[in-house]
Amino acid sequence: MLFAFGCSNQKEYVSKIEGKQIAVTNLNGENTEIEAFVRPYRENIDKDMNEILAYAPETLEKSKGKWQTSIGSLQADITLASADKIFNLREKKSVDICLLNHGGIRSIIPQGNVTTRTAFELMPFENNLVVVALKGEQILEMADYIIKERKPHPLSGIQIILNKDEKSYKSISIQGKPLDLNKTYYGATNDYLYNGGDSMYFFKKGTAVYDLDYKLRNVWIDYFKEVDTIPVPQIQRIIVE
């Protein structure tokens, strides 16, 4: 009996890749089975997201304000308070300041009812709240960064008095006291900024970092649940003399 075998040393390869755009349309209509399956989940989510948590007497937004905005100051104030409460329980230490980023606020707090959905619109990211131990030198770097950026980044616990040229500072105080270059301060921020986001590299120079395992979005939600009417912050964080 004879057997015949064949073989080939030719290699297969891709000579060309083609693609085309396929538009998503409603030509095929709605899939009723899928819609029936999804509907109860969507309704439950909408119910939770639309729960009224607080009331805003006026609209708070980030587009109005040169050195600080109403919504940014509110976020920094409530983040500082939340971080301080947790940090004091865990480490028996107080949080002195808070710095967040202007671009991190993605929506407004409209006048009227404030819901869970409001918090998700404000903070759609999964950023965690962290506390960083900073020397006075890093606070100076922070002030220089803020002046150079000329953006109303959310600030709390710190006050910077600028000279008339608005390019340098006259004084810096932390919690109402002059900055002490030899002191260690504890600053609240988020993990994105701690890791160098928005070029805030001074945070990485901190001597220690504490992850509070607390989403910034949840800071908003928990705050809304605690208050009836949202206040409009009046304390000036950056003042030009």
Tab-separated table of C-alpha atoms in Angstrom:
chain	number	residue	atom	x	y	z
A	1	MET	CA	0.000	0.000	0.000
A	2	LEU	CA	1.336	3.424	-0.930
A	3	PHE	CA	0.778	6.648	0.999
A	4	ALA	CA	1.270	10.097	-0.472
A	5	PHE	CA	2.058	13.097	1.722
A	6	GLY	CA	2.145	16.711	0.728
A	7	CYS	CA	3.632	19.682	2.495
A	8	SER	CA	4.085	23.380	1.893
A	9	ASN	CA	6.534	25.856	3.355
A	10	GLN	CA	4.416	28.867	2.397
A	11	LYS	CA	3.464	31.172	5.251
A	12	GLU	CA	0.109	32.824	5.517
A	13	TYR	CA	-0.038	36.518	6.259
A	14	VAL	CA	-2.506	39.370	6.354
A	15	SER	CA	-2.160	41.569	3.314
A	16	LYS	CA	-4.951	44.023	3.990
A	17	ILE	CA	-7.445	44.976	6.709
A	18	GLU	CA	-10.627	46.735	5.783
A	19	GLY	CA	-13.298	48.234	7.963
A	20	LYS	CA	-16.429	50.221	7.662
A	21	GLN	CA	-18.599	52.311	9.948
A	22	ILE	CA	-21.862	50.711	10.990
A	23	ALA	CA	-24.326	53.236	12.328
A	24	VAL	CA	-26.428	52.415	15.354
A	25	THR	CA	-30.015	53.168	14.384
A	26	ASN	CA	-33.529	52.193	15.417
A	27	LEU	CA	-34.263	50.448	12.131
A	28	ASN	CA	-34.494	47.090	13.834
A	29	GLY	CA	-36.787	48.406	16.533
A	30	GLU	CA	-36.693	47.695	20.234
A	31	ASN	CA	-35.940	44.233	21.554
A	32	THR	CA	-38.878	43.744	23.904
A	33	GLU	CA	-37.298	40.836	25.760
A	34	ILE	CA	-34.151	42.785	26.582
A	35	GLU	CA	-36.163	45.868	27.520
A	36	ALA	CA	-38.366	43.794	29.835
A	37	PHE	CA	-35.274	42.354	31.511
A	38	VAL	CA	-33.500	45.702	31.945
A	39	ARG	CA	-36.498	47.851	32.940
A	40	PRO	CA	-36.761	46.898	36.643
A	41	TYR	CA	-33.030	47.467	37.172
A	42	ARG	CA	-33.182	50.844	35.447
A	43	GLU	CA	-36.215	51.874	37.449
A	44	ASN	CA	-34.531	50.944	40.735
A	45	ILE	CA	-31.387	52.861	39.784
A	46	ASP	CA	-33.416	55.897	38.747
A	47	LYS	CA	-35.304	55.764	42.036
A	48	ASP	CA	-32.047	55.815	44.008
A	49	MET	CA	-30.424	58.467	41.820
A	50	ASN	CA	-33.427	60.778	42.016
A	51	GLU	CA	-33.728	60.658	45.801
A	52	ILE	CA	-33.841	64.210	47.168
A	53	LEU	CA	-31.084	64.744	49.734
A	54	ALA	CA	-30.887	68.510	50.245
A	55	TYR	CA	-31.869	71.915	48.884
A	56	ALA	CA	-29.670	74.545	47.214
A	57	PRO	CA	-30.907	78.145	47.693
A	58	GLU	CA	-28.890	79.260	44.658
A	59	THR	CA	-26.872	77.725	41.852
A	60	LEU	CA	-23.276	76.901	42.745
A	61	GLU	CA	-20.867	76.641	39.825
A	62	LYS	CA	-17.194	76.790	38.965
A	63	SER	CA	-17.331	79.235	36.048
A	64	LYS	CA	-17.747	82.330	38.229
A	65	GLY	CA	-14.778	83.456	40.283
A	66	LYS	CA	-11.159	84.308	39.577
A	67	TRP	CA	-9.349	82.799	42.551
A	68	GLN	CA	-12.148	80.816	44.160
A	69	THR	CA	-15.642	79.668	43.282
A	70	SER	CA	-18.665	78.935	45.431
A	71	ILE	CA	-18.814	75.273	44.444
A	72	GLY	CA	-15.063	74.775	44.749
A	73	SER	CA	-14.932	76.330	48.189
A	74	LEU	CA	-17.874	74.197	49.296
A	75	GLN	CA	-16.219	71.026	48.035
A	76	ALA	CA	-12.943	71.857	49.775
A	77	ASP	CA	-14.705	72.737	53.035
A	78	ILE	CA	-16.747	69.542	53.209
A	79	THR	CA	-13.783	67.404	52.084
A	80	LEU	CA	-11.582	68.919	54.782
A	81	ALA	CA	-14.255	68.332	57.435
A	82	SER	CA	-14.842	64.741	56.322
A	83	ALA	CA	-11.138	63.926	56.140
A	84	ASP	CA	-10.486	65.514	59.533
A	85	LYS	CA	-13.203	63.443	61.197
A	86	ILE	CA	-11.856	60.148	59.829
A	87	PHE	CA	-8.183	61.049	60.267
A	88	ASN	CA	-8.697	62.113	63.866
A	89	LEU	CA	-10.370	58.808	64.696
A	90	ARG	CA	-7.667	56.719	63.007
A	91	GLU	CA	-4.502	58.703	63.629
A	92	LYS	CA	-5.475	61.065	66.460
A	93	LYS	CA	-4.348	63.970	64.269
A	94	SER	CA	-6.116	66.874	62.579
A	95	VAL	CA	-6.243	67.722	58.896
A	96	ASP	CA	-5.107	71.305	58.326
A	97	ILE	CA	-5.842	72.078	54.682
A	98	CYS	CA	-7.510	70.775	51.562
A	99	LEU	CA	-6.549	71.283	47.925
A	100	LEU	CA	-8.464	69.733	45.034
A	101	ASN	CA	-8.516	70.518	41.318
A	102	HIS	CA	-10.785	72.914	39.473
A	103	GLY	CA	-11.156	70.510	36.538
A	104	GLY	CA	-12.333	67.696	38.803
A	105	ILE	CA	-15.722	69.338	39.316
A	106	ARG	CA	-17.737	68.267	36.292
A	107	SER	CA	-21.110	69.847	36.900
A	108	ILE	CA	-23.000	72.414	38.959
A	109	ILE	CA	-25.279	72.298	41.954
A	110	PRO	CA	-28.441	73.830	40.495
A	111	GLN	CA	-30.822	75.888	42.566
A	112	GLY	CA	-33.521	73.643	43.973
A	113	ASN	CA	-33.577	70.023	45.031
A	114	VAL	CA	-30.228	68.214	45.240
A	115	THR	CA	-30.219	64.481	44.561
A	116	THR	CA	-27.865	61.533	44.525
A	117	ARG	CA	-27.631	62.033	40.780
A	118	THR	CA	-26.243	65.516	41.452
A	119	ALA	CA	-23.298	63.968	43.285
A	120	PHE	CA	-22.579	61.522	40.458
A	121	GLU	CA	-22.679	64.371	37.943
A	122	LEU	CA	-20.350	66.470	40.077
A	123	MET	CA	-17.843	63.678	40.615
A	124	PRO	CA	-18.083	60.875	38.022
A	125	PHE	CA	-14.609	59.573	38.901
A	126	GLU	CA	-13.583	56.861	41.355
A	127	ASN	CA	-11.046	59.044	43.157
A	128	ASN	CA	-10.239	58.211	46.768
A	129	LEU	CA	-9.709	60.727	49.547
A	130	VAL	CA	-6.141	60.750	50.900
A	131	VAL	CA	-4.276	62.736	53.540
A	132	VAL	CA	-0.659	63.730	52.909
A	133	ALA	CA	1.883	64.863	55.510
A	134	LEU	CA	3.501	68.013	54.098
A	135	LYS	CA	6.384	70.136	55.313
A	136	GLY	CA	6.151	73.905	55.196
A	137	GLU	CA	8.306	73.879	52.057
A	138	GLN	CA	5.659	71.888	50.205
A	139	ILE	CA	3.033	74.422	51.286
A	140	LEU	CA	5.177	77.137	49.668
A	141	GLU	CA	5.368	75.044	46.498
A	142	MET	CA	1.599	74.649	46.639
A	143	ALA	CA	1.125	78.421	46.891
A	144	ASP	CA	3.521	79.016	43.984
A	145	TYR	CA	1.627	76.458	41.921
A	146	ILE	CA	-1.740	78.085	42.619
A	147	ILE	CA	-0.450	81.547	41.707
A	148	LYS	CA	1.167	80.282	38.513
A	149	GLU	CA	-1.901	78.269	37.474
A	150	ARG	CA	-4.284	81.183	38.076
A	151	LYS	CA	-7.175	78.740	38.358
A	152	PRO	CA	-9.730	78.672	41.180
A	153	HIS	CA	-8.705	75.303	42.587
A	154	PRO	CA	-10.844	74.297	45.597
A	155	LEU	CA	-9.068	75.394	48.782
A	156	SER	CA	-9.843	75.205	52.471
A	157	GLY	CA	-7.899	75.785	55.675
A	158	ILE	CA	-5.344	78.005	53.941
A	159	GLN	CA	-5.398	81.713	53.173
A	160	ILE	CA	-2.977	83.342	50.731
A	161	ILE	CA	-2.576	87.128	50.660
A	162	LEU	CA	-1.343	88.206	47.237
A	163	ASN	CA	0.545	91.337	46.313
A	164	LYS	CA	-1.163	93.752	43.936
A	165	ASP	CA	0.662	92.275	40.938
A	166	GLU	CA	-1.034	88.943	41.753
A	167	LYS	CA	2.219	87.190	40.847
A	168	SER	CA	3.593	86.757	44.349
A	169	TYR	CA	2.284	86.358	47.870
A	170	LYS	CA	2.608	88.603	50.872
A	171	SER	CA	1.685	86.004	53.477
A	172	ILE	CA	0.326	82.484	53.937
A	173	SER	CA	-1.651	81.268	56.920
A	174	ILE	CA	-2.878	77.809	57.852
A	175	GLN	CA	-5.949	77.555	60.070
A	176	GLY	CA	-5.563	81.245	60.896
A	177	LYS	CA	-1.897	80.996	61.916
A	178	PRO	CA	1.212	82.058	59.941
A	179	LEU	CA	2.843	79.273	57.957
A	180	ASP	CA	5.593	77.540	59.949
A	181	LEU	CA	8.234	76.092	57.620
A	182	ASN	CA	9.394	73.679	60.324
A	183	LYS	CA	5.960	72.227	60.977
A	184	THR	CA	4.309	69.195	59.397
A	185	TYR	CA	0.857	69.900	58.028
A	186	TYR	CA	-1.734	67.364	56.962
A	187	GLY	CA	-3.426	68.061	53.665
A	188	ALA	CA	-6.511	66.394	52.219
A	189	THR	CA	-6.632	65.724	48.486
A	190	ASN	CA	-7.446	62.846	46.138
A	191	ASP	CA	-5.282	59.983	44.932
A	192	TYR	CA	-5.178	61.361	41.381
A	193	LEU	CA	-3.561	64.604	42.514
A	194	TYR	CA	-1.292	62.823	44.988
A	195	ASN	CA	0.092	60.789	42.095
A	196	GLY	CA	0.977	63.930	40.141
A	197	GLY	CA	-2.307	64.703	38.408
A	198	ASP	CA	-2.560	68.291	37.125
A	199	SER	CA	1.209	68.539	37.776
A	200	MET	CA	0.720	68.833	41.542
A	201	TYR	CA	4.050	67.120	42.145
A	202	PHE	CA	4.543	68.682	45.577
A	203	PHE	CA	2.144	66.125	47.074
A	204	LYS	CA	4.558	63.298	46.231
A	205	LYS	CA	7.214	65.025	48.332
A	206	GLY	CA	5.108	64.449	51.423
A	207	THR	CA	6.622	62.396	54.224
A	208	ALA	CA	3.596	60.088	54.521
A	209	VAL	CA	0.276	59.389	52.817
A	210	TYR	CA	-2.894	57.904	54.284
A	211	ASP	CA	-5.615	56.461	52.047
A	212	LEU	CA	-8.940	56.996	53.818
A	213	ASP	CA	-10.748	54.552	51.487
A	214	TYR	CA	-13.487	57.099	50.910
A	215	LYS	CA	-14.667	58.161	47.465
A	216	LEU	CA	-14.910	61.900	46.882
A	217	ARG	CA	-18.322	61.265	45.364
A	218	ASN	CA	-19.432	59.739	48.654
A	219	VAL	CA	-18.141	62.813	50.472
A	220	TRP	CA	-20.680	64.828	48.465
A	221	ILE	CA	-23.493	62.305	49.002
A	222	ASP	CA	-22.945	61.993	52.755
A	223	TYR	CA	-22.774	65.765	53.108
A	224	PHE	CA	-26.021	66.249	51.212
A	225	LYS	CA	-27.691	63.738	53.525
A	226	GLU	CA	-26.506	65.607	56.613
A	227	VAL	CA	-27.701	69.088	55.686
A	228	ASP	CA	-31.112	70.451	54.891
A	229	THR	CA	-30.043	73.572	53.002
A	230	ILE	CA	-26.648	73.884	51.344
A	231	PRO	CA	-24.736	77.000	52.497
A	232	VAL	CA	-22.838	79.274	50.129
A	233	PRO	CA	-19.251	79.655	51.422
A	234	GLN	CA	-18.207	83.247	52.172
A	235	ILE	CA	-14.646	82.834	53.488
A	236	GLN	CA	-12.047	84.173	51.056
A	237	ARG	CA	-9.125	81.802	50.534
A	238	ILE	CA	-7.040	84.036	48.251
A	239	ILE	CA	-7.052	87.797	48.802
A	240	VAL	CA	-5.395	90.481	46.688
A	241	GLU	CA	-4.119	93.508	48.628
